[in-house]
Every structure is written in C-alpha cells, then in structure tokens.
JSON list of C-alpha atoms in Angstrom, two decimals:
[
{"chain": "A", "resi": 7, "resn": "UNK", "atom": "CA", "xyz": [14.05, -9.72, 10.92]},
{"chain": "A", "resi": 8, "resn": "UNK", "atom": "CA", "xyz": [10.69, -8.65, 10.57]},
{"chain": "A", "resi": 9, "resn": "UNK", "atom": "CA", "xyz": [9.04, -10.36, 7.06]},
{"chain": "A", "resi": 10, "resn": "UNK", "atom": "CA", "xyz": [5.95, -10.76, 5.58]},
{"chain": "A", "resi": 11, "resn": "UNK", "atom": "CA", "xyz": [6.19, -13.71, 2.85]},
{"chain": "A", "resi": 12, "resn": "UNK", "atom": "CA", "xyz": [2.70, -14.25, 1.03]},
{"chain": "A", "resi": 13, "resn": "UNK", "atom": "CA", "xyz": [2.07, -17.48, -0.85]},
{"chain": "A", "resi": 14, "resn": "UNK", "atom": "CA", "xyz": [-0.97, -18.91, -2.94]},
{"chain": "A", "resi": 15, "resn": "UNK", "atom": "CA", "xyz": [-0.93, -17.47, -6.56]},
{"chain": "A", "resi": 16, "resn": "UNK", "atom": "CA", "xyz": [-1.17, -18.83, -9.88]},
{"chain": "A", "resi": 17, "resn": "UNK", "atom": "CA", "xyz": [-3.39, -18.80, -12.92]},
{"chain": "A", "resi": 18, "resn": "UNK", "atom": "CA", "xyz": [-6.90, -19.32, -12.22]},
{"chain": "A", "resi": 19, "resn": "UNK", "atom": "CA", "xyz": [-10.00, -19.47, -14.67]},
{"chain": "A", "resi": 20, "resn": "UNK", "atom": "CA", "xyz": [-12.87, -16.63, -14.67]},
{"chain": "A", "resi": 21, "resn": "UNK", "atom": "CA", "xyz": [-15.29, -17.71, -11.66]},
{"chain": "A", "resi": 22, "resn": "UNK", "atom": "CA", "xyz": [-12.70, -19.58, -10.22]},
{"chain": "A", "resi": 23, "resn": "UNK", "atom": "CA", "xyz": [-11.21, -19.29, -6.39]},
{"chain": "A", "resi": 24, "resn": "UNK", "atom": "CA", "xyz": [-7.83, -19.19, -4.65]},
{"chain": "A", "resi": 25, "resn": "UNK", "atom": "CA", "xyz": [-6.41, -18.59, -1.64]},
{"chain": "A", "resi": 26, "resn": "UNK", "atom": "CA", "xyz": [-3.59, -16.73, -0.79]},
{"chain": "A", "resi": 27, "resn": "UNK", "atom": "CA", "xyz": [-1.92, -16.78, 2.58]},
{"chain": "A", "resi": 28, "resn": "UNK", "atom": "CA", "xyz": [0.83, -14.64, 4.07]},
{"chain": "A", "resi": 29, "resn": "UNK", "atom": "CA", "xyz": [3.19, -15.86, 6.81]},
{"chain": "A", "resi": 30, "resn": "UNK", "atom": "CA", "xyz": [4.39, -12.87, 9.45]},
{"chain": "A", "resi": 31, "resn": "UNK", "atom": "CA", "xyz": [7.75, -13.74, 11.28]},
{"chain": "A", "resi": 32, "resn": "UNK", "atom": "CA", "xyz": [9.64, -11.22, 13.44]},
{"chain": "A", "resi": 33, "resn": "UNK", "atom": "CA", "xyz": [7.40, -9.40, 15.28]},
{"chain": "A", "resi": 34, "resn": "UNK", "atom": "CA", "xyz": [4.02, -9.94, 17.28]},
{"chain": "A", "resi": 35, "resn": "UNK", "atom": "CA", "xyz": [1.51, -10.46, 14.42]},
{"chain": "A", "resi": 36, "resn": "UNK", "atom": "CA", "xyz": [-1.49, -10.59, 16.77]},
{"chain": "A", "resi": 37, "resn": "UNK", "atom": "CA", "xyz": [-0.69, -7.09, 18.37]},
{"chain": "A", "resi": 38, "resn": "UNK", "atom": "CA", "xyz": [-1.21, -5.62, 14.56]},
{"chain": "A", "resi": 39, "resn": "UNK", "atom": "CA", "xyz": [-4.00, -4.38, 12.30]},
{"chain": "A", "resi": 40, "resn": "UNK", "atom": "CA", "xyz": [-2.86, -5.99, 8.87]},
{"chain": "A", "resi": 41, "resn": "UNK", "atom": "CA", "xyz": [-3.86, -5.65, 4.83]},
{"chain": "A", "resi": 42, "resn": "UNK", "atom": "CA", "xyz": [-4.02, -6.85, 1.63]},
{"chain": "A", "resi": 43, "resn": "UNK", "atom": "CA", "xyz": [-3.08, -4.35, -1.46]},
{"chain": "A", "resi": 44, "resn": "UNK", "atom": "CA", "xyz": [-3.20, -4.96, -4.99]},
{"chain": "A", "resi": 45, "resn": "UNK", "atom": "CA", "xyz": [-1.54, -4.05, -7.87]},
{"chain": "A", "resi": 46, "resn": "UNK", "atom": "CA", "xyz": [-2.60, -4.55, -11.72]},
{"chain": "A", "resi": 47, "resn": "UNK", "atom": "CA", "xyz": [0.56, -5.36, -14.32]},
{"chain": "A", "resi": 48, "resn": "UNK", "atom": "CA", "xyz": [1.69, -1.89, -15.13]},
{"chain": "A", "resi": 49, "resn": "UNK", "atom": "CA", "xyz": [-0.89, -0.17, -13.06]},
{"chain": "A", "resi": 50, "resn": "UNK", "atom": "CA", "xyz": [-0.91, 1.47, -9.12]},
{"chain": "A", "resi": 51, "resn": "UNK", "atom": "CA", "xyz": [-1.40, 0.32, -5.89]},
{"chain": "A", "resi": 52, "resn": "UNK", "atom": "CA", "xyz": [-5.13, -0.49, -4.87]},
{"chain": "A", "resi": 53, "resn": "UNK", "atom": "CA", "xyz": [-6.26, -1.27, -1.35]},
{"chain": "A", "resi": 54, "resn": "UNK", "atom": "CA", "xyz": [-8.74, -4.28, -0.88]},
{"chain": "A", "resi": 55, "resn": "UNK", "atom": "CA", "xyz": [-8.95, -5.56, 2.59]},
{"chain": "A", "resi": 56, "resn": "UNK", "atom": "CA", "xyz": [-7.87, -4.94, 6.40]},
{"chain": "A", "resi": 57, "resn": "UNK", "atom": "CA", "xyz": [-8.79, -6.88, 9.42]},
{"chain": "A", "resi": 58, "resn": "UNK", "atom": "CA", "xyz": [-8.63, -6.37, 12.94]},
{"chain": "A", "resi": 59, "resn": "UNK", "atom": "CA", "xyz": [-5.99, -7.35, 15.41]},
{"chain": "A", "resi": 60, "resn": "UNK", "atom": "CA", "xyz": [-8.67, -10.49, 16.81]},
{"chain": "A", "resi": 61, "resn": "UNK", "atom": "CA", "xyz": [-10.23, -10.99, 13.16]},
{"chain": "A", "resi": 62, "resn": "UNK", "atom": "CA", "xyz": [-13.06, -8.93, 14.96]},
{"chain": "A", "resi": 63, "resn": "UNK", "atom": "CA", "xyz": [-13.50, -5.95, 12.36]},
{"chain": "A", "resi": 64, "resn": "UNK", "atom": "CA", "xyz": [-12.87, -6.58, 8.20]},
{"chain": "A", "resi": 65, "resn": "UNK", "atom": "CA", "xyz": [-12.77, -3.88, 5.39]},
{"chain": "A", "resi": 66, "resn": "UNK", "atom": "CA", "xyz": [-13.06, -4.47, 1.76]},
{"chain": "A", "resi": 67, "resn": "UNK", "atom": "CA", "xyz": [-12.68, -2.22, -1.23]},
{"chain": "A", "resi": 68, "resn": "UNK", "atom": "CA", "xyz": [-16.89, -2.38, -2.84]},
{"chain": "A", "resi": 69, "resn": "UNK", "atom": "CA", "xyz": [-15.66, -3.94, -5.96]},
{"chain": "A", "resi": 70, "resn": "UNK", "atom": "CA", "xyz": [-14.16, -7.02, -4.00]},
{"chain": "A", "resi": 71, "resn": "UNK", "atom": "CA", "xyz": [-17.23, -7.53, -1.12]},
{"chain": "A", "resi": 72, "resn": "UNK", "atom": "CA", "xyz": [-19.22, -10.13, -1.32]},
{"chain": "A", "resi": 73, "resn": "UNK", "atom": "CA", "xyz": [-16.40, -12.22, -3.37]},
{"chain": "A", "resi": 74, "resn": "UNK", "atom": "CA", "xyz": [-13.60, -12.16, -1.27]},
{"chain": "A", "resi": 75, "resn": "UNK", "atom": "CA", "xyz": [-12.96, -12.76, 2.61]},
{"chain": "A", "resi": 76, "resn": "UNK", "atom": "CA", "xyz": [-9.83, -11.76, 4.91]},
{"chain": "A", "resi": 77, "resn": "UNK", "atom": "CA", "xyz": [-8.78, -13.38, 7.84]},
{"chain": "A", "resi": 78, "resn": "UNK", "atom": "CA", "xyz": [-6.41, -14.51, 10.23]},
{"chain": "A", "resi": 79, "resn": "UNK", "atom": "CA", "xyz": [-5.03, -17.19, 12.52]},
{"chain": "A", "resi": 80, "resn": "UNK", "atom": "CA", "xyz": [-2.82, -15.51, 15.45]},
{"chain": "A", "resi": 81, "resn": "UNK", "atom": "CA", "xyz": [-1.79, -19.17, 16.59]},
{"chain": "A", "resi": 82, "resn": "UNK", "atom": "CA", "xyz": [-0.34, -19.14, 13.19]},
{"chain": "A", "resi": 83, "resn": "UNK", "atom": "CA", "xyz": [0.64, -15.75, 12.48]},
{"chain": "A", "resi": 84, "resn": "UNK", "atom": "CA", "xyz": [-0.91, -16.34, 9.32]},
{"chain": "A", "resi": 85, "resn": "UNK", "atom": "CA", "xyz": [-3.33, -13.85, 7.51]},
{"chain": "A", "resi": 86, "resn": "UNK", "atom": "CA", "xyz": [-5.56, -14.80, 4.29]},
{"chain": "A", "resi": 87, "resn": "UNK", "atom": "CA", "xyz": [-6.97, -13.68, 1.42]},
{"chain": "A", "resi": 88, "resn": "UNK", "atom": "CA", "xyz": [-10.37, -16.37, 0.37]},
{"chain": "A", "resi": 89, "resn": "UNK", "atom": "CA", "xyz": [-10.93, -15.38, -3.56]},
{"chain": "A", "resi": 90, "resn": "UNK", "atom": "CA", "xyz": [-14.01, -16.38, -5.08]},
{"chain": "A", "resi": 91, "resn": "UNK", "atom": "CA", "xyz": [-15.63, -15.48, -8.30]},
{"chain": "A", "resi": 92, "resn": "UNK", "atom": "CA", "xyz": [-12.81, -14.17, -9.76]},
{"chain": "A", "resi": 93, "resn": "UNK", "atom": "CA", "xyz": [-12.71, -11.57, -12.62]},
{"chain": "A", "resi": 94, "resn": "UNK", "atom": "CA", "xyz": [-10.14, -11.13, -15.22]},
{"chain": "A", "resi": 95, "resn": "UNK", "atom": "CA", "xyz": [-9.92, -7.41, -13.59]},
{"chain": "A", "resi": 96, "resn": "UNK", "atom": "CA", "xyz": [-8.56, -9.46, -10.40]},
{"chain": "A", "resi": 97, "resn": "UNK", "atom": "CA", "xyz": [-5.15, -9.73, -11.76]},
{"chain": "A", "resi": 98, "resn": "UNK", "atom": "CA", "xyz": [-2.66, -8.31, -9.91]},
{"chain": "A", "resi": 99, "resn": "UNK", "atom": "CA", "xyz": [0.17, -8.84, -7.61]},
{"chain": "A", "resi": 100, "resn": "UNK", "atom": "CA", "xyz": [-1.14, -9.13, -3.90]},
{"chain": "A", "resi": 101, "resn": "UNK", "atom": "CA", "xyz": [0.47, -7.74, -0.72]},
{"chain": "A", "resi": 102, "resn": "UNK", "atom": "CA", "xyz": [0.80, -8.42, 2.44]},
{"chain": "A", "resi": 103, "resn": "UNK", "atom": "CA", "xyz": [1.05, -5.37, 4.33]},
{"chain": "A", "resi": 104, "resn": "UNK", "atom": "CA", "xyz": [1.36, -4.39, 7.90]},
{"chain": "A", "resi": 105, "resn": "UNK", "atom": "CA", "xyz": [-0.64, -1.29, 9.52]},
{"chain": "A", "resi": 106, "resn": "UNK", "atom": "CA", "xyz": [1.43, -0.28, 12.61]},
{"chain": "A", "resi": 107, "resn": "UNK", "atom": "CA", "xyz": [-0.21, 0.59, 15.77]},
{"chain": "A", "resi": 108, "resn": "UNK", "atom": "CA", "xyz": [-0.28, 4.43, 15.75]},
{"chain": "A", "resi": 109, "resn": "UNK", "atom": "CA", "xyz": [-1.33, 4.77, 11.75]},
{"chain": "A", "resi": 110, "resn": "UNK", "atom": "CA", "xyz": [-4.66, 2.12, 12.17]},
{"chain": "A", "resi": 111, "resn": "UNK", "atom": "CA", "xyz": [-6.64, 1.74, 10.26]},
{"chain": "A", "resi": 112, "resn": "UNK", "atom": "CA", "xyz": [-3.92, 2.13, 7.15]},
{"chain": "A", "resi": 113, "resn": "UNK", "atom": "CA", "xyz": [-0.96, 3.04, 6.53]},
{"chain": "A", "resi": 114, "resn": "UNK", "atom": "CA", "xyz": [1.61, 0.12, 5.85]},
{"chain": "A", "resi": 115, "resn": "UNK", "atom": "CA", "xyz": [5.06, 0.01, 6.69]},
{"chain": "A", "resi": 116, "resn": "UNK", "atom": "CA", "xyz": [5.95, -3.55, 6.20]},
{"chain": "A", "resi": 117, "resn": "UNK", "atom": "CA", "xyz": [4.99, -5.02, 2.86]},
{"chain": "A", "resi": 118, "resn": "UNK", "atom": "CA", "xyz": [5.45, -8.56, 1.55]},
{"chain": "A", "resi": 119, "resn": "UNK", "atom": "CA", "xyz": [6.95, -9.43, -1.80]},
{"chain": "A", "resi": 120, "resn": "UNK", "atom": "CA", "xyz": [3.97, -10.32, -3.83]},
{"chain": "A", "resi": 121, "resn": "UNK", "atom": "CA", "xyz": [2.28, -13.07, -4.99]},
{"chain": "A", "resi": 122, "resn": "UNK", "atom": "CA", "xyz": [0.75, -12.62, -8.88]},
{"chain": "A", "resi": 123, "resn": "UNK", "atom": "CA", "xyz": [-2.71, -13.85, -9.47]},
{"chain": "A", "resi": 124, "resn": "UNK", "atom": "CA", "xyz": [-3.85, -13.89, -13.44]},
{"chain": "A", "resi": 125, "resn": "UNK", "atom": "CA", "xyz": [-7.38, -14.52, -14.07]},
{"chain": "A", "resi": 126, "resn": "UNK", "atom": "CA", "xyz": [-7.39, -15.66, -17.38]},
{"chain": "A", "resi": 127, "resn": "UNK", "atom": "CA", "xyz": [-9.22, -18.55, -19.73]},
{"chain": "B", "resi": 167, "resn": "UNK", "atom": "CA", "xyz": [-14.69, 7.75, -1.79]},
{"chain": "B", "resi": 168, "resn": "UNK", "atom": "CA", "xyz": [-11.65, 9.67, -1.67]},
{"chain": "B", "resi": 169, "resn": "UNK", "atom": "CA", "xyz": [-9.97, 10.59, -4.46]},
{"chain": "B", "resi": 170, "resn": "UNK", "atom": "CA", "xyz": [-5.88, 11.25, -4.28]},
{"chain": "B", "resi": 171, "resn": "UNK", "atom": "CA", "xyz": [-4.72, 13.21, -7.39]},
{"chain": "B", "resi": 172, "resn": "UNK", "atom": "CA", "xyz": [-1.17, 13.29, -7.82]},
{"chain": "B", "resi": 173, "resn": "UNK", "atom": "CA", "xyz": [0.72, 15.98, -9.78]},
{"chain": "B", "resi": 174, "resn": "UNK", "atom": "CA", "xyz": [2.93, 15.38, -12.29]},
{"chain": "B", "resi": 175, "resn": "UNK", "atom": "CA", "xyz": [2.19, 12.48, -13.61]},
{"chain": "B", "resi": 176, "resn": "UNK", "atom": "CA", "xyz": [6.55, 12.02, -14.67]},
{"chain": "B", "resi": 177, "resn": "UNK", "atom": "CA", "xyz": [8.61, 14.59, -13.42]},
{"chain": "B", "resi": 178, "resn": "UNK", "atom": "CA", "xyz": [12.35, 14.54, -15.26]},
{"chain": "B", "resi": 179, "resn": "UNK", "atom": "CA", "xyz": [15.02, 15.59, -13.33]},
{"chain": "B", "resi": 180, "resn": "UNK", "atom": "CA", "xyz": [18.96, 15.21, -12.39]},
{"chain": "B", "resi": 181, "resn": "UNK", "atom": "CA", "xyz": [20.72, 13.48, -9.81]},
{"chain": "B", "resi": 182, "resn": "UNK", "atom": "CA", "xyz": [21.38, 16.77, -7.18]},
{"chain": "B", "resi": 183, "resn": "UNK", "atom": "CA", "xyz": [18.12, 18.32, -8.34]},
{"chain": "B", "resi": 184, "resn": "UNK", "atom": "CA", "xyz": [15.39, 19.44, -5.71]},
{"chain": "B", "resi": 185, "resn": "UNK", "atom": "CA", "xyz": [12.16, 17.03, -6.48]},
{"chain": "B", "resi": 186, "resn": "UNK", "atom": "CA", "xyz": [8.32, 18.18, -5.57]},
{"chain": "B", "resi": 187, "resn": "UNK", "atom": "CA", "xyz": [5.79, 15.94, -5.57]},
{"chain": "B", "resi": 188, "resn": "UNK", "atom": "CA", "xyz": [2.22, 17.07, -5.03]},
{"chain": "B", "resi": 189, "resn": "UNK", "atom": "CA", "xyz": [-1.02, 15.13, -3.67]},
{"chain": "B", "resi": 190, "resn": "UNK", "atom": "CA", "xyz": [-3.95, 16.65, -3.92]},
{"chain": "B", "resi": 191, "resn": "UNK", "atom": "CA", "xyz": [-7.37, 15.01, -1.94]},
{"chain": "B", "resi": 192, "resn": "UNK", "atom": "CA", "xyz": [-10.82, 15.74, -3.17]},
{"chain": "B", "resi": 193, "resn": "UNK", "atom": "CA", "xyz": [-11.90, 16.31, 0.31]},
{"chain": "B", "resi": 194, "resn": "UNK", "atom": "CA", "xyz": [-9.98, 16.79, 4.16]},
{"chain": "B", "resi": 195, "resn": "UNK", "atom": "CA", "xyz": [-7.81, 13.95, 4.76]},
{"chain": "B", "resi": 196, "resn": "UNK", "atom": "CA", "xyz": [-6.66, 15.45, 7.59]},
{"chain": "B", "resi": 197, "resn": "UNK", "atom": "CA", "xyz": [-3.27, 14.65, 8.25]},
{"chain": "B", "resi": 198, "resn": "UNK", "atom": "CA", "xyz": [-3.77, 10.85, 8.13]},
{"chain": "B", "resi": 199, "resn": "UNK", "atom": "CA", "xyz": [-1.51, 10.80, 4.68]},
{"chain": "B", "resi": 200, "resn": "UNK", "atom": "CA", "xyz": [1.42, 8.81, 3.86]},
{"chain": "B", "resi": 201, "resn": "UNK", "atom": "CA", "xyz": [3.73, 8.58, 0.90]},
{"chain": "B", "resi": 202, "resn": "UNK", "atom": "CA", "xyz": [5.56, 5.47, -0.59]},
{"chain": "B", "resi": 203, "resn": "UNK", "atom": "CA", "xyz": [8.66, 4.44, -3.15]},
{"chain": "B", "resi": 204, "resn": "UNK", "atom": "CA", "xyz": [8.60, 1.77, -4.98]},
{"chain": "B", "resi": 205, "resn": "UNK", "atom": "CA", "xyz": [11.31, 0.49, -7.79]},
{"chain": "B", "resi": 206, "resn": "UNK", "atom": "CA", "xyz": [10.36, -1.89, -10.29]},
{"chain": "B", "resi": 207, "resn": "UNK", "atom": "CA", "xyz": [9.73, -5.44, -9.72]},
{"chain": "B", "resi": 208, "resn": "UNK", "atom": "CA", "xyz": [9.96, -4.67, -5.54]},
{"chain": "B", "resi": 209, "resn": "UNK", "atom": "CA", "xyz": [7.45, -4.16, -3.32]},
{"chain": "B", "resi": 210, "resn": "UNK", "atom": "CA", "xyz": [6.43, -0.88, -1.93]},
{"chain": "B", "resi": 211, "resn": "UNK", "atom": "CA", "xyz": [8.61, 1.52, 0.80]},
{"chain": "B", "resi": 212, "resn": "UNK", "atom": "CA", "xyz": [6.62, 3.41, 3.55]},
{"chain": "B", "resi": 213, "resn": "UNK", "atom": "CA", "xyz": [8.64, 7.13, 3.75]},
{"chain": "B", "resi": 214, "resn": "UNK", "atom": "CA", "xyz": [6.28, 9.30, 5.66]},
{"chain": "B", "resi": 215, "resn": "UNK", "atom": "CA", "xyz": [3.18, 9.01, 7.11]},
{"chain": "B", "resi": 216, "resn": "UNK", "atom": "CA", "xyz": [0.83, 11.48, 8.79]},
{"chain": "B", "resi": 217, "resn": "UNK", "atom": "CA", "xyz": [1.98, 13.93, 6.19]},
{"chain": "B", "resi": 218, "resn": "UNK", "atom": "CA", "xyz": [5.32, 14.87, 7.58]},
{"chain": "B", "resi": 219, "resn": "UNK", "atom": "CA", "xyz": [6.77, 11.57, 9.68]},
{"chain": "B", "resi": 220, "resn": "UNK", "atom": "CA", "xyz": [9.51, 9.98, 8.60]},
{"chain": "B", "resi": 221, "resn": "UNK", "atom": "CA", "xyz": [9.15, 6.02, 8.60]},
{"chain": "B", "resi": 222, "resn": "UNK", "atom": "CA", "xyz": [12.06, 3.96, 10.39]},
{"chain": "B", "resi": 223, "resn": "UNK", "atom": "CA", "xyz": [15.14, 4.56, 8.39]},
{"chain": "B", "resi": 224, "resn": "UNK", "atom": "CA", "xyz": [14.17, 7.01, 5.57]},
{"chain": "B", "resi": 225, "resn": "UNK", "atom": "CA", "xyz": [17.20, 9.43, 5.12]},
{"chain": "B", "resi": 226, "resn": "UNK", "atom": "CA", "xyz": [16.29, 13.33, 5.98]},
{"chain": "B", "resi": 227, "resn": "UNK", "atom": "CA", "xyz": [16.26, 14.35, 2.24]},
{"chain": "B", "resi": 228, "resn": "UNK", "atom": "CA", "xyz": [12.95, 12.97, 2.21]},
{"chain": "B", "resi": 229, "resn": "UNK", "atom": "CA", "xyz": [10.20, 15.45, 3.76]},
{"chain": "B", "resi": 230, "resn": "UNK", "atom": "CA", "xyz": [6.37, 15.71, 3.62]},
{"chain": "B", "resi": 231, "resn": "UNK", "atom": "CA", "xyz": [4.31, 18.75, 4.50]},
{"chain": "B", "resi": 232, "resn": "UNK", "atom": "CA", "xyz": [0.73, 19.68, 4.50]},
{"chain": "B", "resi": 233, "resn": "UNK", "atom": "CA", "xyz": [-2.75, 18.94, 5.96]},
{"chain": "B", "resi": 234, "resn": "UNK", "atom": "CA", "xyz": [-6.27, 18.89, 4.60]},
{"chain": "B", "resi": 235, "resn": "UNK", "atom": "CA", "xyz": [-6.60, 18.67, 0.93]},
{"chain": "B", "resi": 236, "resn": "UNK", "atom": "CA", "xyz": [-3.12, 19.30, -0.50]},
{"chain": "B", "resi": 237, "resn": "UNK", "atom": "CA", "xyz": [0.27, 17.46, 0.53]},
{"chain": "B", "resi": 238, "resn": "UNK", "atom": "CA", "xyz": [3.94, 17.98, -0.76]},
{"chain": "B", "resi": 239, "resn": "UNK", "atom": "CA", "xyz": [6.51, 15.13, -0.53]},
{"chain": "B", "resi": 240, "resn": "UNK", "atom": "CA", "xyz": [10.18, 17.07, -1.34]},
{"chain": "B", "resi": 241, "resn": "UNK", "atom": "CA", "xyz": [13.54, 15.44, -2.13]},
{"chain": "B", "resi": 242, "resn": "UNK", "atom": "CA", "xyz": [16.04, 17.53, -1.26]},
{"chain": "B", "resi": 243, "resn": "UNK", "atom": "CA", "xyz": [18.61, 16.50, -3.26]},
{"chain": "B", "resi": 244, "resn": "UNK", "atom": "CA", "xyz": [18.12, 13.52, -5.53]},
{"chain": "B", "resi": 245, "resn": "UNK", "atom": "CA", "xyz": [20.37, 10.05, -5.20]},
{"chain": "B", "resi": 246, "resn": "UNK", "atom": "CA", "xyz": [20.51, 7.85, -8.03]},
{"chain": "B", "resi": 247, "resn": "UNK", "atom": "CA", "xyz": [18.50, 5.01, -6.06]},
{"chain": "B", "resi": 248, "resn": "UNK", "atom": "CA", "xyz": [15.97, 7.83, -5.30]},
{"chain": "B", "resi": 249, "resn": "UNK", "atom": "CA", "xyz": [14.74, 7.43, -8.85]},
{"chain": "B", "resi": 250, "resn": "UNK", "atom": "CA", "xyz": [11.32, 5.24, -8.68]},
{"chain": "B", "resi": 251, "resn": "UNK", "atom": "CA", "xyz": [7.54, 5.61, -8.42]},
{"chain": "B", "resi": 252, "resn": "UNK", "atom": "CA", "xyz": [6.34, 7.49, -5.53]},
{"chain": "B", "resi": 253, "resn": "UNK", "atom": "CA", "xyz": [2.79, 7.16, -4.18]},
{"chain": "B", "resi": 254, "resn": "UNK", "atom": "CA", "xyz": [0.24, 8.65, -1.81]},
{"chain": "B", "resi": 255, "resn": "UNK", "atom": "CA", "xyz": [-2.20, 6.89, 0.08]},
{"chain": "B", "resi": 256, "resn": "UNK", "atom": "CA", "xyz": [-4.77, 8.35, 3.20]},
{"chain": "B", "resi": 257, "resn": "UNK", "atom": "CA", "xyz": [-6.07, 6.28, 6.07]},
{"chain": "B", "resi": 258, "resn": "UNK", "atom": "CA", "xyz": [-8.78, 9.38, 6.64]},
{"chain": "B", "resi": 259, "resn": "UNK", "atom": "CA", "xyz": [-12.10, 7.69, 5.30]},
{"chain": "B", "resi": 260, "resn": "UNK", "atom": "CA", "xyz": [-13.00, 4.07, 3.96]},
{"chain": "B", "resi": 261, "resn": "UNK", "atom": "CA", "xyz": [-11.85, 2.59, 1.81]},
{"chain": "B", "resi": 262, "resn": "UNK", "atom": "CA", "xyz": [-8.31, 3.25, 2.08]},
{"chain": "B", "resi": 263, "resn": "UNK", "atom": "CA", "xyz": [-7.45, 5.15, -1.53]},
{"chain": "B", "resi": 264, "resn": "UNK", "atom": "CA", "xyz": [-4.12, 5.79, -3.27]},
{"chain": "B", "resi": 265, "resn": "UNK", "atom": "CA", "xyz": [-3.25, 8.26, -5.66]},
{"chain": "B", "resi": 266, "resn": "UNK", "atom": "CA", "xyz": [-2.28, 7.10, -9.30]},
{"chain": "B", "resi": 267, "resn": "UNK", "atom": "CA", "xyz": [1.76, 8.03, -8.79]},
{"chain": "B", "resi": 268, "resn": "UNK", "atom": "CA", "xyz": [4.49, 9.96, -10.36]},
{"chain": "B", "resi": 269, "resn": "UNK", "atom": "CA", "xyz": [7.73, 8.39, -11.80]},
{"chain": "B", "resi": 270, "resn": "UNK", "atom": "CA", "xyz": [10.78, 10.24, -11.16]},
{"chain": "B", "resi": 271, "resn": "UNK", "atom": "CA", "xyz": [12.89, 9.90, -13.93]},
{"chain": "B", "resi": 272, "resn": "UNK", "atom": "CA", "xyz": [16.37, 10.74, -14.79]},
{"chain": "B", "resi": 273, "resn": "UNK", "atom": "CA", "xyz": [16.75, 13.70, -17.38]}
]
C-alpha cells in the first residue's frame, strides 16, 4: 500500500523550531518529486515546499524562505520539514504530499494524514 | 504569483443534482491545473489534474474542462459522500497556489 505517514508536531513557542518528518512506504520514494502543504485550522490548503528527486532543487512559498528547510534521505525514504523561527501564523496541519512523475513540479496525488503544529505562548 | 479564484464560495444542492464548480486564474495556467476533495478531518483527494485527467480511481461523474484562465470541475450527478470541500491548485508558475475552495453542501 502506498502511504505517506508524517510525524514531528506539537506545540511550540514563538521563535521556536521543530522538525517534522514524513516516512514514504510502498512505492520508490527516490524516483519522486515530493511536498509539503499546509493548512491553517478552518482555513485552505497552502503550498510551502518541494524538493527534487536527489534533494538537488528546493522550492519554498516567500513567506516561509529563509526560516524553513526541506529535505530528504532516499536511504531512508524519509523527507523533512526543518522549522525555525516560527510564527503564530505557522499553525497549521502539515502534509506530506507526493508529486507524480508526469505532473512535476506539483500536483499531489498521495497525501499524508497530517501532523498539527500550534505556535502559541 | 498566481492567483486561483474559485466561484461559489458554498454551492447548496441535492443528492442527484448536477454540481459546477468554477476556477478562475489571474493569468494562463495553461493546462497544468488540478482539482481536489477533501472531507473534514481527512486529508486531501487528487480528482483531476491537467484540467481534465482523472486521477487513479475517481468515478466518471467527476469531469474537469478548460485551459488558460478559466477551469470547470462538474459532478454529474451528486452521491452523498460527494459532499465536501473541493479545491484547485496549478503547477504552471512558482510558487505552487491554490484557490480558496467551495463547500458543497446538502440543500
């Protein structure tokens, strides 16, 4: 079965960082782009990041560069999320999200379940 | 940035009832547009992608047409799990944008 299952939320003070990971099973992680995608309680869906098949090539939303890092270990088929500086305006649930082949750089037809990150005092 | 504006914001209708969804882009996406379910508390659904595709295991009632700047996903004939959130998203330009959604609800 091909799953996503991300991991690495929780409650986190302004300024603070986290790290969310998201383990692939199923189906040949290295061959695929993937993503992260956000979502604020109540709100819609809001890409932030994409990397490369080889971690060669990352893409951020502006409001998340500088702050936050995506990457990936193949050996692993593991992809991460490296928050820092967090904002209350962070909050969300994050995905895991696949980008098949034929729809790079974005479209994603495998999404994890979520993993809810509150930025709070 | 592009900017996905989705029209109506809640559209009311019956289980049976013909549903039309519109995406509009504020400049050419293309065809490099895809539209997604999702039911509360559960992640996201790919249906269609590149405007008219249907994603692996999306029954037929589901349909997207268009290219450019304005997009249609139809339901032909709403089932009661077909009630949800429904989004648009385009892979066209950086950064990767959605549009704000429209709720299907039941009338």
């Amino acid at each position: 079965e091909v799953q996503l299952v991300e991991s690495g939320g929780g409650l986190v003070q302004p300024g603070g960082s986290l790290r969310l990971s998201c383990t692939a099973s199923g189906f040949t992680f290295s061959s695929y782009w993937m993503s992260w995608v956000r979502q604020a309680p109540g709100k819609g869906l809001e890409w932030v990041a994409n990397i490369k098949q080889d971690g060669s090539g990352n893409y951020y939303v502006d409001s998340v560069k500088g702050r936050f890092t995506i990457s990936r270990d193949n050996a692993r088929n593991s992809l991460y999320l490296q928050m820092n500086s967090l904002r209350a305006e962070d909050t969300a649930v994050y995905y895991c999200a696949r980008v098949p082949a034929a729809a790079a750089p974005g479209t994603f037809d495998i999404w994890g379940q979520g993993t809810m990150v509150t930025v709070s005092s | 940035e592009i900017v996905l504006t989705q029209s109506p914001a809640t559209l009311s209708l019956s289980p049976g009832e013909r549903a039309t969804l519109s995406c509009r882009a504020s400049q050419s996406v293309r065809n490099y547009l895809a539209w997604y379910q999702q039911k509360p508390g559960q992640s996201p659904r790919l249906l269609i992608y590149d405007a008219s595709n249907r994603a692996t295991g999306i029954p037929a009632r589901f349909s997207g047409s268009g290219s450019g700047t304005d997009f249609t996903l139809t339901i032909s004939s709403l089932e009661p799990e077909d009630f949800a959130v429904y989004y648009c998203q385009q892979r066209s330009n950086w950064p990767l944008t959605f549009g704000g959604g429209t709720r299907v609800e039941i009338k």
